[in-house]
Short mmCIF file of C-alpha atoms in Angstrom, two decimals:
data_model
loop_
_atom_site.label_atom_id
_atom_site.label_comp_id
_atom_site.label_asym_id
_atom_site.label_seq_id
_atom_site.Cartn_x
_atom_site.Cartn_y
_atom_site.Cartn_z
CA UNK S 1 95.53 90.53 -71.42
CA UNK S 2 98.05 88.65 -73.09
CA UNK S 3 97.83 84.90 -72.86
CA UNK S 4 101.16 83.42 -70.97
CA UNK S 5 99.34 79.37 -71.71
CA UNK S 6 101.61 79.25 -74.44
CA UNK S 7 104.65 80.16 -73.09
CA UNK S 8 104.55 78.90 -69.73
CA UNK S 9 105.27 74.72 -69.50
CA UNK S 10 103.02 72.60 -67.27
CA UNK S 11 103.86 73.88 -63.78
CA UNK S 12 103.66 71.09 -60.97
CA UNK S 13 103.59 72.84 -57.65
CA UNK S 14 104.90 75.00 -57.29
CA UNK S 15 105.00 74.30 -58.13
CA UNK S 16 104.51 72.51 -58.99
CA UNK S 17 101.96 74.85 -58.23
CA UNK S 18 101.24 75.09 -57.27
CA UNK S 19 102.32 73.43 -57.84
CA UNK S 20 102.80 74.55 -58.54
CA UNK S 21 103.01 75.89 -58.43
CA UNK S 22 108.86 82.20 -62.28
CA UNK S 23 108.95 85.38 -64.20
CA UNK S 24 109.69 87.02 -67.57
CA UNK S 25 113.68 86.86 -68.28
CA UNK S 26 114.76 86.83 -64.36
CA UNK S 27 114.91 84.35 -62.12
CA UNK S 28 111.23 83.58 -61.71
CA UNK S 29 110.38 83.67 -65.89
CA UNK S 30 110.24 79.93 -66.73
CA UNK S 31 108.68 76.98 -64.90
CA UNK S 32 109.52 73.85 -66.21
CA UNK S 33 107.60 71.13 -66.82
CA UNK S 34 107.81 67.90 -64.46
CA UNK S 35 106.51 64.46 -65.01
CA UNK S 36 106.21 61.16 -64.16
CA UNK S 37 109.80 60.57 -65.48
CA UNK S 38 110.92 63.02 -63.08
CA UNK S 39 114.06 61.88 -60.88
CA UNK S 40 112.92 63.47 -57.85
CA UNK S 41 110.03 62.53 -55.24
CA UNK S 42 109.02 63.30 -51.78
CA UNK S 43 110.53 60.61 -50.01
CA UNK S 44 114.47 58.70 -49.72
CA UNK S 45 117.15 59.65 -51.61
CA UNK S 46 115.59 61.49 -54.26
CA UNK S 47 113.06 63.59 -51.51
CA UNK S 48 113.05 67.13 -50.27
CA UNK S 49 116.42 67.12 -48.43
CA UNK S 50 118.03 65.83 -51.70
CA UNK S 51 116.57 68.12 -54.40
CA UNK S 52 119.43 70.80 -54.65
CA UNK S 53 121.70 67.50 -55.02
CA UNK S 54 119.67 65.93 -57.99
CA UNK S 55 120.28 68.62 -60.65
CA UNK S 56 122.63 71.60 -61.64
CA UNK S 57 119.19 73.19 -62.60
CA UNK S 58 117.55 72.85 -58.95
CA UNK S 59 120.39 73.80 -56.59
CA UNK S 60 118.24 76.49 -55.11
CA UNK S 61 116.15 73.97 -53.51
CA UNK S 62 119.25 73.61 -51.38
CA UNK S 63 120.88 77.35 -51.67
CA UNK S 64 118.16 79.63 -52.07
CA UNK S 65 117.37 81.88 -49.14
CA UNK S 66 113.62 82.29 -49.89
CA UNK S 67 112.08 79.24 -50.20
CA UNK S 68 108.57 78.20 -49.91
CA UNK S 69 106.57 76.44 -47.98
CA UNK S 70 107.01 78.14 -44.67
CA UNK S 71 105.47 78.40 -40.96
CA UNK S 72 102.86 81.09 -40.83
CA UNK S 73 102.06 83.40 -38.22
CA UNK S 74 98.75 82.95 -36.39
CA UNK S 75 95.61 84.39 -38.24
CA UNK S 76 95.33 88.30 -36.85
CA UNK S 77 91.81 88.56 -39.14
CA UNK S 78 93.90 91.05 -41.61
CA UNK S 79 92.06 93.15 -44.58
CA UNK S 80 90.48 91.14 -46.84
CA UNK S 81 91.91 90.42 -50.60
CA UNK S 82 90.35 91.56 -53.08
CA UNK S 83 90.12 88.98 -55.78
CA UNK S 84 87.35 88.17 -58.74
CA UNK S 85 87.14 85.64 -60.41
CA UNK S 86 86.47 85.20 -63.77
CA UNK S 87 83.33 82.21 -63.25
CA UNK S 88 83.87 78.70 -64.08
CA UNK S 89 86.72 77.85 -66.10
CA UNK S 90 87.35 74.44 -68.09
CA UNK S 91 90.41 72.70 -68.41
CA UNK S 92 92.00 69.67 -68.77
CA UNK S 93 92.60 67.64 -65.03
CA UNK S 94 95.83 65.15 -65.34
CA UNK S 95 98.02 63.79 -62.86
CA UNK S 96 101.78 64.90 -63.86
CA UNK S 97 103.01 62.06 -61.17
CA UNK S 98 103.44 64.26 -58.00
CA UNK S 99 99.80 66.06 -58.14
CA UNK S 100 97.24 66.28 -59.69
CA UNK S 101 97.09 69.29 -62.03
CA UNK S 102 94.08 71.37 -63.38
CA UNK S 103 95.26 72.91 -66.58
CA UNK S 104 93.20 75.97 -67.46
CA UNK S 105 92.24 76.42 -70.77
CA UNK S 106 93.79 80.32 -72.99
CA UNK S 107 91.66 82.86 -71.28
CA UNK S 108 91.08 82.14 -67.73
CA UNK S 109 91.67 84.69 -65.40
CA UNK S 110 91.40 86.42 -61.79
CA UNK S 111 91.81 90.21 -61.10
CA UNK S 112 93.47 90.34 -57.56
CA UNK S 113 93.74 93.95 -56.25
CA UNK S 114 92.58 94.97 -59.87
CA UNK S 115 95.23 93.48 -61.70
CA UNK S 116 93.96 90.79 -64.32
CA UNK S 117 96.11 87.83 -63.85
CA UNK S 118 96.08 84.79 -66.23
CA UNK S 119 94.55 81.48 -64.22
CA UNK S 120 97.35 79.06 -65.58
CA UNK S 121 96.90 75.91 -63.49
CA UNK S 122 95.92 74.34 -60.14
CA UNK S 123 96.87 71.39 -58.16
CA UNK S 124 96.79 69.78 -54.27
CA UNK S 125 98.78 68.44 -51.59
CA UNK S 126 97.83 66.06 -49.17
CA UNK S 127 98.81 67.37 -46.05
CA UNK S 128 99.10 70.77 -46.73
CA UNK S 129 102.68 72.34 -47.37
CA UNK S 130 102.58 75.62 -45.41
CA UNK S 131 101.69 75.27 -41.64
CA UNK S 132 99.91 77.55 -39.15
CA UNK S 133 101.71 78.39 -36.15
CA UNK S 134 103.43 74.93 -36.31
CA UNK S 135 99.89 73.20 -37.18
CA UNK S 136 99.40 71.60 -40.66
CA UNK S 137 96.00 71.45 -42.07
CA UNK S 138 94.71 67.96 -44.02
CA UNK S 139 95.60 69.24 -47.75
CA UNK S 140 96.49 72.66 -49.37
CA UNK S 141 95.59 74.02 -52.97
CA UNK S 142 97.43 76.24 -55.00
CA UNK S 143 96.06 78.51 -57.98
CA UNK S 144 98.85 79.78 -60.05
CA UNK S 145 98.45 83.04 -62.00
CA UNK S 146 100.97 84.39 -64.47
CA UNK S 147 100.82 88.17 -65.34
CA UNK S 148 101.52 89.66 -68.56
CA UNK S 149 105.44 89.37 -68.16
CA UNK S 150 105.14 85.41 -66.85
CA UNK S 151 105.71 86.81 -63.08
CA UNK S 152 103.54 84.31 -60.69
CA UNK S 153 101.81 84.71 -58.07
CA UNK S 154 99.95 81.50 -56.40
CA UNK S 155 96.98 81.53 -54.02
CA UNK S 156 97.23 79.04 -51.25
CA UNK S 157 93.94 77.37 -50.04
CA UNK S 158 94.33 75.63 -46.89
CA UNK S 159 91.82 72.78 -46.14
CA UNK S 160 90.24 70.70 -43.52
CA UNK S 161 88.19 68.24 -42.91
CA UNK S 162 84.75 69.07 -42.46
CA UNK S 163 80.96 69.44 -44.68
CA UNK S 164 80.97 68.01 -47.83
CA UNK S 165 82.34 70.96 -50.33
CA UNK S 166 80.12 70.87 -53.75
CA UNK S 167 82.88 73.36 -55.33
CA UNK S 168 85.47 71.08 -55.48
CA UNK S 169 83.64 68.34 -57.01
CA UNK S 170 84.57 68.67 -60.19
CA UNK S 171 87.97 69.16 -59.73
CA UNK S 172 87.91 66.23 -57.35
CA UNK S 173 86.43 63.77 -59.85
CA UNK S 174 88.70 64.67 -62.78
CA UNK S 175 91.32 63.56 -60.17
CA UNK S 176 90.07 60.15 -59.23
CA UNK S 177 88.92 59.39 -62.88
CA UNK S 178 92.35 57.82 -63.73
CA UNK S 179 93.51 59.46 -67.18
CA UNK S 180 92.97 62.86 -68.35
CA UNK S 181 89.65 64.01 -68.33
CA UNK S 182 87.38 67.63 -68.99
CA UNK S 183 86.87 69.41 -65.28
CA UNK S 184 85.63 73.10 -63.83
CA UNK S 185 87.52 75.52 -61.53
CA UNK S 186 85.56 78.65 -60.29
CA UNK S 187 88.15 80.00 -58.28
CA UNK S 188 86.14 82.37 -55.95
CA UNK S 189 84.03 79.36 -55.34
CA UNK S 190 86.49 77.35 -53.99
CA UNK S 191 87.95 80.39 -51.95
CA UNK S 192 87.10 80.73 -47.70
CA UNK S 193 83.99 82.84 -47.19
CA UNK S 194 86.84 84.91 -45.08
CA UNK S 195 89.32 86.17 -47.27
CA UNK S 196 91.78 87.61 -44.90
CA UNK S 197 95.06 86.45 -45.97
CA UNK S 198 99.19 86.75 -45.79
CA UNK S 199 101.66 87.16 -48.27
CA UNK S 200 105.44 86.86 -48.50
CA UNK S 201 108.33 86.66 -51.13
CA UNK S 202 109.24 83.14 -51.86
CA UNK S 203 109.76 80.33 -54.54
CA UNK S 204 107.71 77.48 -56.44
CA UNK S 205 107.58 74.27 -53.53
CA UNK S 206 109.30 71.33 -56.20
CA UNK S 207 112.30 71.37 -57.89
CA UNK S 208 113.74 73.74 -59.36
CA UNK S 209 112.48 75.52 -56.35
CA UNK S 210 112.52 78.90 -58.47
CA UNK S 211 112.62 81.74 -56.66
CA UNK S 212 110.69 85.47 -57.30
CA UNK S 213 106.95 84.02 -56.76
CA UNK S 214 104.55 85.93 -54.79
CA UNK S 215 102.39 83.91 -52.48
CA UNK S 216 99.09 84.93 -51.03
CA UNK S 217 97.70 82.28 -48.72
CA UNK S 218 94.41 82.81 -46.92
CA UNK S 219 94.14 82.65 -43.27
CA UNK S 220 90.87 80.28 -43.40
CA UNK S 221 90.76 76.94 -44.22
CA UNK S 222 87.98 75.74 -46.60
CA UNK S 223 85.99 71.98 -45.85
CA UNK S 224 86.44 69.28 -47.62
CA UNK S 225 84.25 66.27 -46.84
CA UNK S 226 85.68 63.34 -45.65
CA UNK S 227 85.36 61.30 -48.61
CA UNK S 228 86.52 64.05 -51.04
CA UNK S 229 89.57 64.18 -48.79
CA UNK S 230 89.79 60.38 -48.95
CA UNK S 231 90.05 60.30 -52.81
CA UNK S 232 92.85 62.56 -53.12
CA UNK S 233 95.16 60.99 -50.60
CA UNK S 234 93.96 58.08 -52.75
CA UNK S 235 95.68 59.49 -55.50
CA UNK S 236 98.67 61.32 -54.01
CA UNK S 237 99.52 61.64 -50.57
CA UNK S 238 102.47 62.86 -48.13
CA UNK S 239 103.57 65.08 -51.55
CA UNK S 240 104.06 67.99 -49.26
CA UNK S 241 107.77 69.92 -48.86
CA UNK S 242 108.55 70.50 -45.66
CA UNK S 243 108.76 74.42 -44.08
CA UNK S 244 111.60 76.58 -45.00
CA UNK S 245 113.27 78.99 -42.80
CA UNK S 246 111.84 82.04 -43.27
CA UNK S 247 115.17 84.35 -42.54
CA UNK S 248 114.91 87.76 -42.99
CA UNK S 249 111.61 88.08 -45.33
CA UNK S 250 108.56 89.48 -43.49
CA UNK S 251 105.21 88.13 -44.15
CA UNK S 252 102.55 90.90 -44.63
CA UNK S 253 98.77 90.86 -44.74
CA UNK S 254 98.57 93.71 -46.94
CA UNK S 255 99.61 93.29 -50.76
#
């Protein structure tokens, strides 16, 4: 497949990303890059309520209609996704200002219902930015993919405090070290033993709040060990958008 590394920016969450974190020539085809210069943040005048305000660029984050994060339904133990990873994948681990952000390195990839998707980036946020039936969970990851045309689709991991988890280690170290620094992502790894899961039709979660990105979040949260929860809120916490109104989109288990 076609690497997109060199055409797609550094996402934040999607962008930024998920996190962090869109598409081809439409609506979803470019994710631009945010940094620490950014103007906007996650709290005051330049926080979630004001985004659509800040820019001409990110008036969706006030207009659009299907807008991510959102409230999920209750788990209903749906068919599970089929995803497979590609093994551990090396990348670069910075934090962009508003995450931390695992930058895969040309090549990476995950086949999710047997289409090969490039692995462009992952990041976190401390607490988690889609709920559960009204019920947050202590941090959420996102894994965002790019296919062939730049169309994304992020996978939503939903954590909670619990056993020590050896799988994120890497990826939490690169994000305590301080500057840039070498780390691993093996997405299936890092995935719930369960992989039941939801989708729905929305947008990247930080300005420009692009719209056109395809979100699959499982239903199971992972564990995270206390301390490995500890040292990302160390590094970023409350960088979560609040829930969107869902409207008229329906959220599936079934891709």
């Amino acid at each position: 497949m076609r690497s997109v590394h060199s055409r797609l920016p550094l996402l934040l969450a999607p962008a930024a990303l998920l996190v962090l974190a869109g598409c081809a020539t439409d609506s979803a085809s470019v994710v631009p890059a945010h940094d620490e210069g950014a103007v906007w943040s996650y709290d005051g005048a330049s926080g979630p309520a004001h985004w659509g305000e800040l820019a001409d660029d990110d008036a969706l984050c006030g207009t659009g209609v299907r807008q991510s994060p959102i409230d999920l339904p209750e788990a209903d133990d749906g068919p599970e996704l089929d995803l497979v990873g590609s093994g551990p994948v090396r990348g670069a681990t910075a934090d962009n200002g508003h995450t931390v952000q695992f930058t895969a390195d040309d090549g990476a990839s995950t086949t999710i219902d047997g289409d090969a998707l490039d692995l462009v980036q992952m990041h976190f946020h401390a607490g988690s930015e889609h709920a559960v039936d009204g019920d947050r969970f202590a941090a959420e990851f996102h894994f965002v993919h790019a296919d062939d045309r730049g169309a994304l689709t992020v996978v939503g991991v939903l954590a909670e405090r619990g056993a020590h988890n050896p799988a994120y280690d890497s990826y939490v170290a690169g994000a305590t070290a301080g500057t840039g620094r070498e780390s691993t992502v093996d997405v299936e790894a890092m995935l719930p033993d369960d992989r039941s899961f939801v989708t729905y039709d929305g947008s990247l979660t930080t300005p420009p709040c692009t719209e056109g990105v395809r979100w699959i979040v499982f239903e199971d949260p992972i564990e995270l060990g206390a301390d490995q929860l500890a040292a990302l809120e160390a590094v970023h916490d409350h960088n979560a958008r609040p829930v969107q109104p869902l409207g008229d989109r329906i959220v599936r288990d079934r891709l």
